[in-house]
CSV table of C-alpha atoms and ligand atoms in Angstrom, one decimal:
chain,number,residue,atom,x,y,z
A,1,UNK,CA,-21.3,2.8,6.3
A,2,UNK,CA,-18.0,1.2,5.7
A,3,UNK,CA,-16.2,0.0,8.9
A,4,UNK,CA,-12.8,-0.8,7.5
A,5,UNK,CA,-10.1,1.1,9.2
A,6,UNK,CA,-8.3,3.4,6.7
A,7,UNK,CA,-4.6,3.1,6.1
A,8,UNK,CA,-2.3,5.9,4.8
A,9,UNK,CA,1.2,5.2,3.8
A,10,UNK,CA,3.8,7.7,2.4
A,11,UNK,CA,6.1,6.2,-0.2
A,12,UNK,CA,9.3,8.2,0.0
A,13,UNK,CA,10.9,6.1,-2.8
A,14,UNK,CA,14.6,7.0,-3.1
A,15,UNK,CA,14.4,10.3,-1.3
A,16,UNK,CA,15.6,11.7,2.0
A,17,UNK,CA,19.0,11.6,3.8
A,18,UNK,CA,19.0,10.6,7.5
A,19,UNK,CA,18.9,14.3,8.7
A,20,UNK,CA,16.0,15.1,6.4
A,21,UNK,CA,14.1,12.0,7.5
A,22,UNK,CA,14.6,12.9,11.2
A,23,UNK,CA,13.4,16.5,10.6
A,24,UNK,CA,10.3,15.2,8.8
A,25,UNK,CA,9.4,12.8,11.7
A,26,UNK,CA,9.9,15.5,14.3
A,27,UNK,CA,7.3,17.6,12.5
A,28,UNK,CA,5.0,14.9,11.2
A,29,UNK,CA,4.5,12.6,14.1
A,30,UNK,CA,3.1,15.2,16.6
A,31,UNK,CA,0.9,16.6,13.8
A,32,UNK,CA,-0.8,13.2,13.2
A,33,UNK,CA,-0.9,12.1,16.8
A,34,UNK,CA,-4.7,12.8,17.0
A,35,UNK,CA,-5.3,10.4,14.1
A,36,UNK,CA,-6.5,7.4,16.1
A,37,UNK,CA,-9.1,6.1,13.7
A,38,UNK,CA,-6.6,5.2,10.9
A,39,UNK,CA,-3.2,3.6,10.4
A,40,UNK,CA,-0.4,5.8,9.4
A,41,UNK,CA,2.8,4.5,7.9
A,42,UNK,CA,5.9,5.5,5.9
A,43,UNK,CA,7.8,3.3,3.4
A,44,UNK,CA,11.4,4.5,3.5
A,45,UNK,CA,14.6,3.4,1.9
A,46,UNK,CA,16.2,0.4,3.6
A,47,UNK,CA,19.2,2.3,4.8
A,48,UNK,CA,17.0,4.7,6.8
A,49,UNK,CA,14.8,2.1,8.4
A,50,UNK,CA,16.7,0.8,11.4
A,51,UNK,CA,17.4,4.2,12.9
A,52,UNK,CA,14.0,5.6,12.1
A,53,UNK,CA,12.0,2.6,13.3
A,54,UNK,CA,13.9,2.4,16.6
A,55,UNK,CA,13.6,6.1,17.3
A,56,UNK,CA,10.2,7.1,16.0
A,57,UNK,CA,7.4,4.9,17.2
A,58,UNK,CA,4.5,7.2,16.3
A,59,UNK,CA,4.2,5.8,12.7
A,60,UNK,CA,4.4,2.3,11.2
A,61,UNK,CA,7.5,1.8,9.2
A,62,UNK,CA,7.5,-0.1,5.9
A,63,UNK,CA,10.2,-1.3,3.5
A,64,UNK,CA,9.7,-0.7,-0.2
A,65,UNK,CA,10.6,-4.3,-1.1
A,66,UNK,CA,11.2,-7.6,0.6
A,67,UNK,CA,12.7,-10.8,-0.7
A,68,UNK,CA,10.8,-14.1,-0.5
A,69,UNK,CA,13.6,-16.3,0.8
A,70,UNK,CA,14.5,-16.5,4.5
A,71,UNK,CA,18.2,-16.0,3.7
A,72,UNK,CA,20.9,-17.0,1.3
A,73,UNK,CA,22.8,-15.9,-1.8
A,74,UNK,CA,20.6,-13.0,-2.9
A,75,UNK,CA,23.0,-10.0,-3.1
A,76,UNK,CA,21.3,-6.7,-2.6
A,77,UNK,CA,18.1,-8.2,-1.1
A,78,UNK,CA,16.6,-8.0,2.4
A,79,UNK,CA,14.5,-10.7,4.1
A,80,UNK,CA,11.3,-10.3,6.1
A,81,UNK,CA,13.0,-11.5,9.3
A,82,UNK,CA,15.7,-8.9,8.8
A,83,UNK,CA,13.1,-6.2,8.5
A,84,UNK,CA,11.2,-7.5,11.5
A,85,UNK,CA,14.4,-7.5,13.6
A,86,UNK,CA,14.6,-3.7,13.3
A,87,UNK,CA,10.9,-3.1,14.0
A,88,UNK,CA,9.7,-2.6,10.5
A,89,UNK,CA,6.1,-3.7,10.3
A,90,UNK,CA,5.9,-4.7,6.6
A,91,UNK,CA,6.7,-3.9,3.1
A,92,UNK,CA,5.3,-2.6,-0.2
A,93,UNK,CA,5.3,-5.3,-2.8
A,94,UNK,CA,5.5,-4.9,-6.6
A,95,UNK,CA,5.2,-1.2,-6.8
A,96,UNK,CA,4.8,-0.3,-10.5
A,97,UNK,CA,8.3,1.3,-10.6
A,98,UNK,CA,9.6,-2.1,-9.5
A,99,UNK,CA,7.4,-3.9,-12.1
A,100,UNK,CA,8.7,-1.5,-14.8
A,101,UNK,CA,12.3,-1.2,-13.9
A,102,UNK,CA,13.3,-4.2,-11.8
A,103,UNK,CA,11.6,-7.1,-13.5
A,104,UNK,CA,8.9,-7.6,-10.9
A,105,UNK,CA,6.2,-10.1,-12.0
A,106,UNK,CA,3.0,-11.3,-10.6
A,107,UNK,CA,4.7,-14.5,-9.6
A,108,UNK,CA,7.5,-12.8,-7.6
A,109,UNK,CA,5.0,-10.4,-6.1
A,110,UNK,CA,3.0,-13.4,-4.7
A,111,UNK,CA,6.1,-15.0,-3.3
A,112,UNK,CA,7.0,-11.7,-1.5
A,113,UNK,CA,3.5,-11.4,-0.1
A,114,UNK,CA,3.8,-15.0,1.3
A,115,UNK,CA,7.1,-14.3,2.9
A,116,UNK,CA,5.8,-11.3,4.7
A,117,UNK,CA,2.5,-12.9,5.8
A,118,UNK,CA,4.3,-16.0,7.0
A,119,UNK,CA,6.5,-13.8,9.2
A,120,UNK,CA,3.4,-12.1,10.6
A,121,UNK,CA,4.2,-8.9,8.8
A,122,UNK,CA,2.1,-6.5,6.7
A,123,UNK,CA,2.2,-6.8,2.9
A,124,UNK,CA,0.9,-4.0,0.6
A,125,UNK,CA,0.5,-5.6,-2.8
A,126,UNK,CA,0.4,-2.9,-5.6
A,127,UNK,CA,-1.6,-3.5,-8.8
A,128,UNK,CA,-2.7,-1.2,-11.6
A,129,UNK,CA,-2.9,-0.8,-15.3
A,130,UNK,CA,-0.9,1.3,-17.7
A,131,UNK,CA,-2.4,4.2,-19.8
A,132,UNK,CA,-2.5,2.0,-22.9
A,133,UNK,CA,-4.3,-0.7,-21.1
A,134,UNK,CA,-6.9,1.7,-19.7
A,135,UNK,CA,-7.4,3.4,-23.1
A,136,UNK,CA,-7.8,0.1,-24.9
A,137,UNK,CA,-10.5,-0.9,-22.4
A,138,UNK,CA,-8.5,-3.9,-21.1
A,139,UNK,CA,-7.9,-2.5,-17.6
A,140,UNK,CA,-10.2,-5.0,-15.8
A,141,UNK,CA,-8.4,-7.9,-17.6
A,142,UNK,CA,-5.1,-6.6,-16.4
A,143,UNK,CA,-6.2,-6.2,-12.8
A,144,UNK,CA,-7.8,-9.7,-12.9
A,145,UNK,CA,-4.6,-11.2,-14.2
A,146,UNK,CA,-2.5,-9.4,-11.6
A,147,UNK,CA,-4.8,-10.7,-8.9
A,148,UNK,CA,-5.2,-14.2,-10.2
A,149,UNK,CA,-1.5,-14.8,-10.8
A,150,UNK,CA,-0.3,-12.9,-7.7
A,151,UNK,CA,-2.6,-14.7,-5.2
A,152,UNK,CA,-1.9,-18.1,-6.8
A,153,UNK,CA,1.8,-17.5,-6.5
A,154,UNK,CA,1.5,-17.0,-2.7
A,155,UNK,CA,0.7,-20.7,-2.4
A,156,UNK,CA,-1.4,-19.7,0.6
A,157,UNK,CA,-4.4,-22.0,1.2
A,158,UNK,CA,-5.7,-20.9,4.6
A,159,UNK,CA,-6.2,-17.1,4.2
A,160,UNK,CA,-8.0,-16.7,7.5
A,161,UNK,CA,-4.9,-17.8,9.3
A,162,UNK,CA,-2.6,-15.9,7.0
A,163,UNK,CA,-4.3,-12.6,7.5
A,164,UNK,CA,-3.5,-12.7,11.2
A,165,UNK,CA,-5.5,-12.1,14.4
A,166,UNK,CA,-6.1,-8.4,14.4
A,167,UNK,CA,-9.6,-7.9,12.9
A,168,UNK,CA,-9.0,-4.2,12.0
A,169,UNK,CA,-5.6,-4.8,10.5
A,170,UNK,CA,-5.5,-7.8,8.2
A,171,UNK,CA,-1.9,-8.5,7.2
A,172,UNK,CA,-2.6,-8.0,3.5
A,173,UNK,CA,-3.6,-4.6,2.0
A,174,UNK,CA,-4.1,-4.1,-1.8
A,175,UNK,CA,-3.0,-0.9,-3.3
A,176,UNK,CA,-4.8,0.1,-6.6
A,177,UNK,CA,-2.2,2.3,-8.3
A,178,UNK,CA,-3.0,3.1,-12.0
A,179,UNK,CA,0.4,3.5,-13.6
A,180,UNK,CA,-0.8,6.6,-15.5
A,181,UNK,CA,-1.6,8.4,-12.3
A,182,UNK,CA,1.7,7.8,-10.4
A,183,UNK,CA,3.8,10.9,-10.2
A,184,UNK,CA,2.0,12.5,-13.2
A,185,UNK,CA,-0.3,14.9,-11.4
A,186,UNK,CA,-3.2,13.2,-13.2
A,187,UNK,CA,-5.1,11.3,-10.5
A,188,UNK,CA,-7.9,9.0,-11.3
A,189,UNK,CA,-11.2,10.7,-10.7
A,190,UNK,CA,-13.0,9.5,-7.5
A,191,UNK,CA,-15.5,7.7,-9.8
A,192,UNK,CA,-12.8,6.0,-11.8
A,193,UNK,CA,-11.0,4.9,-8.6
A,194,UNK,CA,-14.2,3.7,-7.0
A,195,UNK,CA,-15.1,1.7,-10.1
A,196,UNK,CA,-11.7,-0.1,-10.0
A,197,UNK,CA,-11.8,-0.7,-6.2
A,198,UNK,CA,-15.3,-2.2,-6.6
A,199,UNK,CA,-14.0,-4.4,-9.4
A,200,UNK,CA,-11.2,-5.6,-7.1
A,201,UNK,CA,-13.6,-6.2,-4.2
A,202,UNK,CA,-15.8,-8.1,-6.6
A,203,UNK,CA,-12.9,-10.3,-7.5
A,204,UNK,CA,-12.1,-10.9,-3.8
A,205,UNK,CA,-15.8,-11.8,-3.2
A,206,UNK,CA,-15.9,-14.3,-6.1
A,207,UNK,CA,-12.5,-15.8,-5.1
A,208,UNK,CA,-12.7,-15.8,-1.3
A,209,UNK,CA,-16.2,-15.0,-0.3
A,210,UNK,CA,-17.8,-11.9,1.1
A,211,UNK,CA,-16.3,-12.0,4.6
A,212,UNK,CA,-12.7,-11.8,3.4
A,213,UNK,CA,-13.6,-9.3,0.6
A,214,UNK,CA,-15.3,-7.0,3.1
A,215,UNK,CA,-12.3,-7.3,5.6
A,216,UNK,CA,-9.4,-6.5,3.2
A,217,UNK,CA,-8.4,-2.9,2.8
A,218,UNK,CA,-7.8,-1.5,-0.7
A,219,UNK,CA,-5.7,1.7,-0.9
A,220,UNK,CA,-5.8,4.1,-3.8
A,221,UNK,CA,-2.4,5.5,-5.0
A,222,UNK,CA,-1.6,7.9,-7.8
A,223,UNK,CA,-1.2,11.7,-7.5
A,224,UNK,CA,-3.2,11.9,-4.2
A,225,UNK,CA,-3.0,15.5,-2.9
A,226,UNK,CA,-4.7,17.9,-0.5
A,227,UNK,CA,-6.9,18.9,-3.5
A,228,UNK,CA,-8.4,15.5,-4.2
A,229,UNK,CA,-8.0,13.5,-0.9
A,230,UNK,CA,-11.5,14.3,0.5
A,231,UNK,CA,-13.3,13.2,-2.6
A,232,UNK,CA,-11.3,10.0,-3.1
A,233,UNK,CA,-11.4,9.0,0.6
A,234,UNK,CA,-15.2,9.5,0.6
A,235,UNK,CA,-15.7,6.6,-1.7
A,236,UNK,CA,-17.1,3.4,-0.2
A,237,UNK,CA,-14.5,1.0,-1.4
A,238,UNK,CA,-11.4,3.2,-1.0
A,239,UNK,CA,-9.8,2.4,2.4
A,240,UNK,CA,-6.9,4.8,2.5
A,241,UNK,CA,-4.1,6.1,0.3
A,242,UNK,CA,-0.5,5.2,-0.8
A,243,UNK,CA,1.1,8.6,-1.4
A,244,UNK,CA,4.3,9.4,-3.2
A,245,UNK,CA,5.2,13.0,-4.0
A,246,UNK,CA,2.7,14.5,-1.5
A,247,UNK,CA,4.3,12.5,1.4
A,248,UNK,CA,7.7,14.3,1.2
A,249,UNK,CA,6.8,17.4,3.1
A,250,UNK,CA,5.8,16.8,6.7
A,251,UNK,CA,3.1,19.5,7.0
A,252,UNK,CA,1.4,18.7,3.7
A,253,UNK,CA,1.4,15.0,4.3
A,254,UNK,CA,0.1,15.5,7.9
A,255,UNK,CA,-2.8,17.6,6.5
A,256,UNK,CA,-3.5,15.0,3.8
A,257,UNK,CA,-3.7,12.2,6.4
A,258,UNK,CA,-5.9,14.3,8.8
A,259,UNK,CA,-8.3,15.2,6.0
A,260,UNK,CA,-8.3,11.6,4.5
A,261,UNK,CA,-8.9,10.0,7.8
A,262,UNK,CA,-11.8,12.3,8.6
A,263,UNK,CA,-13.5,11.9,5.2
A,264,UNK,CA,-16.9,10.4,5.7
A,265,UNK,CA,-18.1,7.6,3.4
B,1,LIG,C1,3.5,6.0,-5.4
B,1,LIG,O1,4.7,6.2,-5.7
B,1,LIG,O2,3.0,5.0,-4.9
B,1,LIG,C2,2.6,7.1,-5.8
B,1,LIG,C3,1.3,7.0,-5.7
B,1,LIG,O3,3.2,8.3,-6.2
B,1,LIG,P1,2.5,9.7,-6.4
B,1,LIG,O4,1.6,10.0,-5.2
B,1,LIG,O5,3.6,10.7,-6.5
B,1,LIG,O6,1.7,9.6,-7.6
């Protein structure tokens, strides 16, 4: 039996005005109150975060991006300490949409992870291959390169210290998000996702040893819905979900979290 605490995060992307976000929280938070065995978070647009994080304490609030510098001439960016100051617990890093549209690289991803961890905040590092990379059989090479380059770019030497003191909630979570499954309605099968998660855990074991590999959580993301959440979350190396489209309706996302958290593995 796997003992890692599952983690579910809704990625709202560039959706919801303040009133819509408030209405969502008023329905969603009471509906997931009974979920004590898993972590539940929402990654919201930066403009929403201060009001939501101050008012709604029943979920963990995440940003969708975080700059690696403490401050300075970086127009349009937000630092880890700014996020922390408004009770945001962490940030997504290198979501595939940012890799595709905003020039995110493995190097900048690693730098962002380091900034968050050094501030004692959660980082959710997203990795995943495109359809062409999967179809050509190169998907393990792609994941390996994203992991090799991303972890090297953090510059972190002492991972035990960097992951923080909470044994159930290490500050770094990996999110395996095959690009071909994001927003397409074509989720990876549970077997495909498990195979990729086992590959990532194998990389972690070879690189950092079994203790860290067993401790780190690996979320699956890509068209997770009420229809496939039980099977995906029943897999031994899948430790939760990063959910886009299906996180936008409070009742649906609450059901998804309840079912995913209860799934036995
Ligand atoms: C995502 O944006 O991280 C995501 C997984 O989206 P969706 O669930 O809509 O595929």
